[in-house]
Coordinates of C-alpha atoms and ligand atoms in Angstrom, one line a residue:
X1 CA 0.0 0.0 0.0
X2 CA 2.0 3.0 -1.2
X3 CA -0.8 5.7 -0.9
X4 CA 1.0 9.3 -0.4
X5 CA -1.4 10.8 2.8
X6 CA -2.9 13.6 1.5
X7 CA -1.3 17.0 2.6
X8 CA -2.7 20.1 3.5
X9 CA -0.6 22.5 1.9
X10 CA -1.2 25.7 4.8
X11 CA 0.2 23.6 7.1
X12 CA 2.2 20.8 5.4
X13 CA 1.0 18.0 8.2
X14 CA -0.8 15.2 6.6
X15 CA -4.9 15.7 6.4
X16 CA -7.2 13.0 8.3
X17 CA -8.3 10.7 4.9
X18 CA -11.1 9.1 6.5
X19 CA -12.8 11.9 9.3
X20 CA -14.8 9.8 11.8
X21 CA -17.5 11.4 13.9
X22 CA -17.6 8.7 16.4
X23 CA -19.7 4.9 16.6
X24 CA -23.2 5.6 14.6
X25 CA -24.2 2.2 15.8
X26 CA -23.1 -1.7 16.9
X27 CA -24.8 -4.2 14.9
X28 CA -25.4 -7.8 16.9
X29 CA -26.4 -10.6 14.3
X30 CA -28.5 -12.7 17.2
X31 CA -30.7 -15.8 16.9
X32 CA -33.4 -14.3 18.3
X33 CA -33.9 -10.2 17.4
X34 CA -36.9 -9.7 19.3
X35 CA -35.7 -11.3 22.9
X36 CA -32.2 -9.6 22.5
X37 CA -33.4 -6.4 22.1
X38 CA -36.1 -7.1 25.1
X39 CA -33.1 -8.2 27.1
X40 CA -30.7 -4.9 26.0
X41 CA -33.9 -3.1 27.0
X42 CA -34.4 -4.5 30.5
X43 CA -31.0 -5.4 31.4
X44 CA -29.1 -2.6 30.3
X45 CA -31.8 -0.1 29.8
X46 CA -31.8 0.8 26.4
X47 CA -35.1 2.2 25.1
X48 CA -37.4 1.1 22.3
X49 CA -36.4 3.0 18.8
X50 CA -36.8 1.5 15.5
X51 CA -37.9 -1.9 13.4
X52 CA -36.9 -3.1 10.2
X53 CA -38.2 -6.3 8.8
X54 CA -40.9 -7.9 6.7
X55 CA -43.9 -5.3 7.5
X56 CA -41.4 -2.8 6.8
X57 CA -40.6 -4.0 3.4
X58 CA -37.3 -5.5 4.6
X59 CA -37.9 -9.4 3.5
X60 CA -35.3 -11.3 5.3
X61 CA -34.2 -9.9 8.4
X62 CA -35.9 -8.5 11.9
X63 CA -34.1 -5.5 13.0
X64 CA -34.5 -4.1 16.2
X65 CA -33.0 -0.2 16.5
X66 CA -32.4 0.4 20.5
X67 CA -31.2 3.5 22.1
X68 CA -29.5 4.8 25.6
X69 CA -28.0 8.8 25.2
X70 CA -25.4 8.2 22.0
X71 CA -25.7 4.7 22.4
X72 CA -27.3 2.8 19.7
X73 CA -27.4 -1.2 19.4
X74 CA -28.9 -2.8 16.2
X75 CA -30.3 -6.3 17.2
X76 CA -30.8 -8.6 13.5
X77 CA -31.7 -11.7 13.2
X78 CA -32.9 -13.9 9.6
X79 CA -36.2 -14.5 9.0
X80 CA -35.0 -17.8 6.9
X81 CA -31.6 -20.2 6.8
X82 CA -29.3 -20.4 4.4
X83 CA -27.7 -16.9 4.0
X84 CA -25.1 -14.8 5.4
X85 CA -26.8 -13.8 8.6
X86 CA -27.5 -17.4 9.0
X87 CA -24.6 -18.5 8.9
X88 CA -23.0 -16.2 11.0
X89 CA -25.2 -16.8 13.9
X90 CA -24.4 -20.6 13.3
X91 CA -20.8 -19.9 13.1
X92 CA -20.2 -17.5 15.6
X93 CA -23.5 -17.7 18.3
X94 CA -24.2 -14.0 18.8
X95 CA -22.2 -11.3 18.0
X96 CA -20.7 -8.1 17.2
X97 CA -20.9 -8.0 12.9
X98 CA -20.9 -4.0 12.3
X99 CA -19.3 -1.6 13.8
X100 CA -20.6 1.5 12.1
X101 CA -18.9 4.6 12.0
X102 CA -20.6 8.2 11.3
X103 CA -18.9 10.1 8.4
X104 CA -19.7 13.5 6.6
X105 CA -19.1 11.4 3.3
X106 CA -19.8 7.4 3.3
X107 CA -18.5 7.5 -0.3
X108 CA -15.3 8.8 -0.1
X109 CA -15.1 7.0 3.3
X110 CA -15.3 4.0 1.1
X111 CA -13.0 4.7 -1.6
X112 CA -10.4 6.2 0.3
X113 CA -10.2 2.7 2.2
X114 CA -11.0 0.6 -0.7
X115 CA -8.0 2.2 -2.7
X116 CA -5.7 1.6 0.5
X117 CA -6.5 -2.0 0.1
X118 CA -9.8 -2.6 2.2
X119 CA -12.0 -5.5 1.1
X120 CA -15.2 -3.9 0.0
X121 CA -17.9 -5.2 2.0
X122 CA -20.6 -2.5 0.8
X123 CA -20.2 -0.2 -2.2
X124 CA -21.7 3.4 -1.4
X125 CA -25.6 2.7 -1.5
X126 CA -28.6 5.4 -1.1
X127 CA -31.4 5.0 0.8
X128 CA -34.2 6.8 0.9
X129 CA -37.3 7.6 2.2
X130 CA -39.6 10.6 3.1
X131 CA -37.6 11.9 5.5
X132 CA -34.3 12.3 3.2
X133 CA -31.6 9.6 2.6
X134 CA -28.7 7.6 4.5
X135 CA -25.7 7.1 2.4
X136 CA -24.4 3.6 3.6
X137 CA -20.7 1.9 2.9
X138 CA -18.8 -0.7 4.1
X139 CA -15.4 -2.5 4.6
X140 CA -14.5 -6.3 6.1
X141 CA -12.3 -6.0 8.7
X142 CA -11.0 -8.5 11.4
X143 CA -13.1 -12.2 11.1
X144 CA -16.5 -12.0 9.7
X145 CA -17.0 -8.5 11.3
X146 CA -17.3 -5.5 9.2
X147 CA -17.4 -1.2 9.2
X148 CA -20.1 -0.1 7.9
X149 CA -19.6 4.1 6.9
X150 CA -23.2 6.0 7.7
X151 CA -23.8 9.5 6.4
X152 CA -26.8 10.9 7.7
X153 CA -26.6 14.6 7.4
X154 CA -29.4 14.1 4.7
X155 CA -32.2 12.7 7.2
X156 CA -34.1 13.2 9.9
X157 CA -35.8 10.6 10.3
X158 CA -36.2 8.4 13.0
X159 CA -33.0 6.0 12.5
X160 CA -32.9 4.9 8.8
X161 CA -34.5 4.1 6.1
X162 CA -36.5 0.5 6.1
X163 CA -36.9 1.0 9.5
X164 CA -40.3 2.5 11.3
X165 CA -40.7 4.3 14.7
X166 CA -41.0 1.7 17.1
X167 CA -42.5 1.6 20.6
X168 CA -44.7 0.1 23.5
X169 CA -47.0 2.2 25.3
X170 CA -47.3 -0.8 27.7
X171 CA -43.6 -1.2 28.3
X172 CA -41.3 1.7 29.2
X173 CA -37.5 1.6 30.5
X174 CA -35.3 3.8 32.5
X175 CA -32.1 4.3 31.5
X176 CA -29.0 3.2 33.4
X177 CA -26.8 6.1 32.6
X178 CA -24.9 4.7 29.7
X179 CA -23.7 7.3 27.5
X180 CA -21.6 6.0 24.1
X181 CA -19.1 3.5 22.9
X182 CA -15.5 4.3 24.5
X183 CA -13.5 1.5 22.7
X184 CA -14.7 -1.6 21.3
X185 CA -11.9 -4.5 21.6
X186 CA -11.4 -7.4 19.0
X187 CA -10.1 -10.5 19.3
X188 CA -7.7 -12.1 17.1
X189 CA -5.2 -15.0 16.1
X190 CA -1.9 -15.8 17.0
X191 CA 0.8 -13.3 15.3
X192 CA -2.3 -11.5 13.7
X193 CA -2.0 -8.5 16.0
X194 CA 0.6 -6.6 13.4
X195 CA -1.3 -6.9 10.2
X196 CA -4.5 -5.7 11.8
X197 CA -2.5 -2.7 13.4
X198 CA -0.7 -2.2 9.7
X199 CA -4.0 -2.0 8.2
X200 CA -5.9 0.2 11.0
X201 CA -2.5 2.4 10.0
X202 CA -2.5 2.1 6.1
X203 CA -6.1 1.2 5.2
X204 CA -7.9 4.0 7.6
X205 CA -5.2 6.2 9.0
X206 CA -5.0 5.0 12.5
X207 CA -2.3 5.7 14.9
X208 CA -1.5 3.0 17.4
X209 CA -1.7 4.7 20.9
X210 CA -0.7 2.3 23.4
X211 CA 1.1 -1.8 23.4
X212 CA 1.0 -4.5 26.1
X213 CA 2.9 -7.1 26.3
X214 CA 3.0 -10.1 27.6
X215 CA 5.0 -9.0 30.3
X216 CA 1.7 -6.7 31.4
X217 CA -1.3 -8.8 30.9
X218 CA 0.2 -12.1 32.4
X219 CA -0.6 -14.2 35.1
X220 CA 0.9 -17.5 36.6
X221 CA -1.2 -19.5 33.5
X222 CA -1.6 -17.2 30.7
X223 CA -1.4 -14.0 28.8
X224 CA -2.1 -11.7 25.8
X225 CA -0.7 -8.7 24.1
X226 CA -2.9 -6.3 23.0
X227 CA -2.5 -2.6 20.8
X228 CA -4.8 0.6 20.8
X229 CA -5.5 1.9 17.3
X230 CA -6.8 5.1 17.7
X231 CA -8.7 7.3 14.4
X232 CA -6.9 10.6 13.6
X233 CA -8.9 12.8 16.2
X234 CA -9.2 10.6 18.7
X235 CA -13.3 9.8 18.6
X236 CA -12.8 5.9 17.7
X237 CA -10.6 3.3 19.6
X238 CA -10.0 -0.1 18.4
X239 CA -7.7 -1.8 21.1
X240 CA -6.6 -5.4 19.3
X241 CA -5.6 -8.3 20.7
X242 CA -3.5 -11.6 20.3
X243 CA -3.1 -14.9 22.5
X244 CA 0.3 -15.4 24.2
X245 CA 2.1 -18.1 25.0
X246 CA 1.2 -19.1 28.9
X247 CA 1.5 -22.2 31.0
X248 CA -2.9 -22.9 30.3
X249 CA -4.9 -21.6 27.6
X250 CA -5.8 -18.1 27.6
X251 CA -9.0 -16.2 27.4
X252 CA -8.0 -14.7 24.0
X253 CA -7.5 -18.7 22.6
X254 CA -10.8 -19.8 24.3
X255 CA -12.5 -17.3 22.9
X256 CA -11.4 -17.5 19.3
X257 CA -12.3 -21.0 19.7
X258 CA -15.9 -20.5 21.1
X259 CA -16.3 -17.7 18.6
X260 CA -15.1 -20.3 15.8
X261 CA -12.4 -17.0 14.7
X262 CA -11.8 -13.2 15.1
X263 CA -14.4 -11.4 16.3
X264 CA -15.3 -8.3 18.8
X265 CA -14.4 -9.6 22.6
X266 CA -16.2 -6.4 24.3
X267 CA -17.7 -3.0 23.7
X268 CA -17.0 -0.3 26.2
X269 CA -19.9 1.6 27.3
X270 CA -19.4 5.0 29.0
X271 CA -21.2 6.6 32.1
X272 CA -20.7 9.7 34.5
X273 CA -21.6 8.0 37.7
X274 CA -20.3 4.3 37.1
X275 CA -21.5 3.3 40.9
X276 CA -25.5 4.2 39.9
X277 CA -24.9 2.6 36.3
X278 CA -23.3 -0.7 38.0
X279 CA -25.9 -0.9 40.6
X280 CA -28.8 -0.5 38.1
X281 CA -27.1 -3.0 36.2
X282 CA -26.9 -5.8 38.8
X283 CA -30.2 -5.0 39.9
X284 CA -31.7 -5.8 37.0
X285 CA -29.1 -9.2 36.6
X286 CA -26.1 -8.1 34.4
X287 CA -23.7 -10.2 35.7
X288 CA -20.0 -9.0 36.6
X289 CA -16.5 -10.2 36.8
X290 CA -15.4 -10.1 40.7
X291 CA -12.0 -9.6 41.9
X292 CA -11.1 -10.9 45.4
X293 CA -11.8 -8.3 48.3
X294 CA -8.3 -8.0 48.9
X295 CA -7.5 -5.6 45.7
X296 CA -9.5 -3.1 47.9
X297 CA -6.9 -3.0 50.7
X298 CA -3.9 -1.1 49.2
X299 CA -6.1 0.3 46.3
X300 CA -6.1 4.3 47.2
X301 CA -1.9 3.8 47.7
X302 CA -2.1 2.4 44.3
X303 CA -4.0 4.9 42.3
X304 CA -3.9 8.4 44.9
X305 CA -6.7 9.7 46.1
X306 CA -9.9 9.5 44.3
X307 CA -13.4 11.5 44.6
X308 CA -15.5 8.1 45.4
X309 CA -16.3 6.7 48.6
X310 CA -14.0 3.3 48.8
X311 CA -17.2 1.1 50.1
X312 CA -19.2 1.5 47.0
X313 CA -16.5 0.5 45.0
X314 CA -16.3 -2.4 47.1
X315 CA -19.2 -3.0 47.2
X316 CA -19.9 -3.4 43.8
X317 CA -16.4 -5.1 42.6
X318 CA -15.5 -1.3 40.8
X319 CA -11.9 -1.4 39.5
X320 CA -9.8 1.8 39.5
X321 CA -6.4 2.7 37.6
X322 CA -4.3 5.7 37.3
X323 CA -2.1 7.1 34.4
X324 CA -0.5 10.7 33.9
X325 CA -3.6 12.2 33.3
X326 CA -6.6 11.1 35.7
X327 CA -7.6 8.2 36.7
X328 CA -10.6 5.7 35.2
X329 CA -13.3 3.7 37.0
X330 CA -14.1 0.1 35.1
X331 CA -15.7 -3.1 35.8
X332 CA -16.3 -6.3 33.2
X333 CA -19.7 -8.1 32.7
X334 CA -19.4 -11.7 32.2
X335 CA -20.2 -12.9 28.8
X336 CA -23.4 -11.9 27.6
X337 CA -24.6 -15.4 26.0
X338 CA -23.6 -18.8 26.7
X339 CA -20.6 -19.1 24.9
X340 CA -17.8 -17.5 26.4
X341 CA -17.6 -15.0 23.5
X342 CA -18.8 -11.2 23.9
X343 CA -19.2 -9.0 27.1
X344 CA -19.2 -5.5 28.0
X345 CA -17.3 -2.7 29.8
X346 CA -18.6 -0.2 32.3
X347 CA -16.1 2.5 32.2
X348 CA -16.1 5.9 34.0
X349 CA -13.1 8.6 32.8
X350 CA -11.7 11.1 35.1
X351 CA -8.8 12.8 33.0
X352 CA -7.2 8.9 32.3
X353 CA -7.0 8.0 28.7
X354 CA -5.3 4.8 29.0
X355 CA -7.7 1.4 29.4
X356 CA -6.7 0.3 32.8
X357 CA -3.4 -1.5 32.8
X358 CA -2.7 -1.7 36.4
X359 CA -5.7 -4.0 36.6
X360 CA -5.3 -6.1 34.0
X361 CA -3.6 -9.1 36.6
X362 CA -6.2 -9.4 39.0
X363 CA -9.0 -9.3 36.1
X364 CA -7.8 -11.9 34.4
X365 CA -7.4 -14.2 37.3
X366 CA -10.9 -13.4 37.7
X367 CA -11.5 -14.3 34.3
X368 CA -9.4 -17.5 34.6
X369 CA -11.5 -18.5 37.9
X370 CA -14.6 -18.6 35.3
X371 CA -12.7 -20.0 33.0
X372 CA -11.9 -23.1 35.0
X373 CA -15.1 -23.3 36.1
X374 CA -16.1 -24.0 31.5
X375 CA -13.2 -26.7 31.9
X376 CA -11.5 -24.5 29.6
X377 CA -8.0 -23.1 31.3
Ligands
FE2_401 FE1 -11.6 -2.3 27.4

């Protein structure tokens, strides 16, 4: 790939090729729309939006828009076997398959990435309806999973079109304080990490932030290394990550084999107040990684002082970290279906940037415990 970056000749530094406003949405390809999107609702406290699917005109799919603040989950499912949605779902169990980035231009999105060498997944496509149009692209990245490129500055409409308002006047959630996506982390095979960074680089103008070895995120058994790609202003983080050799097998292996490849491990989900958020949560049954009691006891000469009451934290199995900049609340669900393949990330930012390295030991010792408990270490 020998693309010269564009330059902007005021200033002579390269230009941003591909300008991402942030996540537009996460698309879940699910065996069951209608119940995953009842469960996102309850559990997690996303409100009713949109539907897409054979009343709508859309023949082979259900599609379930869902919302929370900036946080929008697409829930699909096939309405008949034997096509690619199928046989992702019997590939993969449920799963991340878009991540969908808003742009100002989905075309140029496209061929900008195209002609650095991404696999077309979508070519530029127009959809309309009475409320304007959605310009729609997309590019294969990392397993089955794709980016799909959304420019909506052409409709107001409710999500997209195909899809219709959607609602219960019977059934009404409360939110639990999620805001938007903060990083969404993929998993993927051995000595695979580099080419995925290379073409996060070359293909859509990434810059890789931060690297782990396997000297950080090792315990006694196993270990991974892991690098942040970051988009050009910062708005979209793509940590990747590799197995490493350990003693047992670790979570990054078991995964790729439950998953049957590469896929998205987790989505980070933002809040202000990550002690309500997690609260709600378990209250209405997300489950949650738990480290031992003991990471409590020298946490506050760890990470300096911090503005929330210890106990709560506690309490609720709330890790904390520190880097140069602030510090960062976090805590891990377990995997949301039965295979031990997707979960989610409650994270809380105050000033840190970083994604919680000093934690990384005692949350994947949790992580093993669980994972002994599958047979799978
Ligand atoms: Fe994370």
């Amino acid at each position: 790939m020998s693309t010269i970056p564009k330059t902007d000749t005021k200033q002579n530094i390269p230009t941003d090729f591909l300008p991402l406003e942030g996540t537009d949405y996460v698309e879940f390809y699910v065996g069951n729309a209608k119940q995953a999107a009842h469960f996102y609702m309850t559990a997690f406290g996303f409100h009713a939006l949109a539907y897409a699917g054979p009343e709508t005109g859309v023949k082979d799919r259900a599609s379930y828009a869902i919302r929370q603040h900036k946080l929008t989950f697409v829930l699909t499912t096939p309405v008949r076997p034997n096509n690619p949605m199928a046989d992702h779902i019997y590939k993969h169990g449920d799963g991340v398959k878009a991540l969908s980035l808003r742009v100002n231009d989905a075309t140029g999105a496209w061929e900008e990435t195209t002609q650095r060498g991404a696999k077309s997944y979508m070519e530029p496509t127009t959809l309309k309806d009475n409320d304007g149009e959605v310009v729609m692209s997309g590019i294969h990245t990392y397993g089955d999973t794709v980016h799909l490129f959304i420019e909506r500055k052409n409709y107001k409409g409710v999500f997209m079109p195909g899809y219709r308002e959607w609602s219960n006047p019977h059934f009404k959630t409360t939110d639990t304080g999620l805001q938007y996506v903060d990083h969404c982390v993929g998993n993927v095979d051995w000595n695979q990490m580099n080419p995925w960074v290379k073409f996060y680089e070359d293909v859509m103008g990434f810059k890789n932030i931060l690297t782990f070895d396997d000297e950080d995120i090792s315990t006694e058994y196993s270990a991974l290394m892991s690098k942040v790609m970051s988009s050009g202003n910062g708005f979209v983080k793509f940590p990747i990550n590799e197995p490493a050799e350990g003693k047992k097998k670790s979570q990054v292996e078991e995964y790729l084999e439950f998953y049957n490849g590469e896929g998205v491990q987790h989505v980070a989900l933002a809040t202000k107040d990550i002690v309500a958020t997690v609260r709600d949560l378990m209250s209405r049954g997300v489950e949650f990684l738990k480290v031992p009691t003991s990471y409590y006891d020298d946490l506050l000469e760890r990470v300096g002082h911090i503005d929330e009451d210890l106990e709560p934290l506690k309490e609720l199995g709330i890790l904390v970290d520190r880097d140069h900049e602030g510090y960062l609340l976090q805590l891990f669900s377990k995997p949301v279906e039965d295979r031990p393949t997707l979960f989610f990330e409650i994270i809380q930012r105050k000033g840190a940037k970083s994604f919680g390295k000093g934690n990384f030991k005692a949350l994947f010792e949790a992580i093993e415990r669980e994972q002994e408990a599958r047979g799978n270490l």
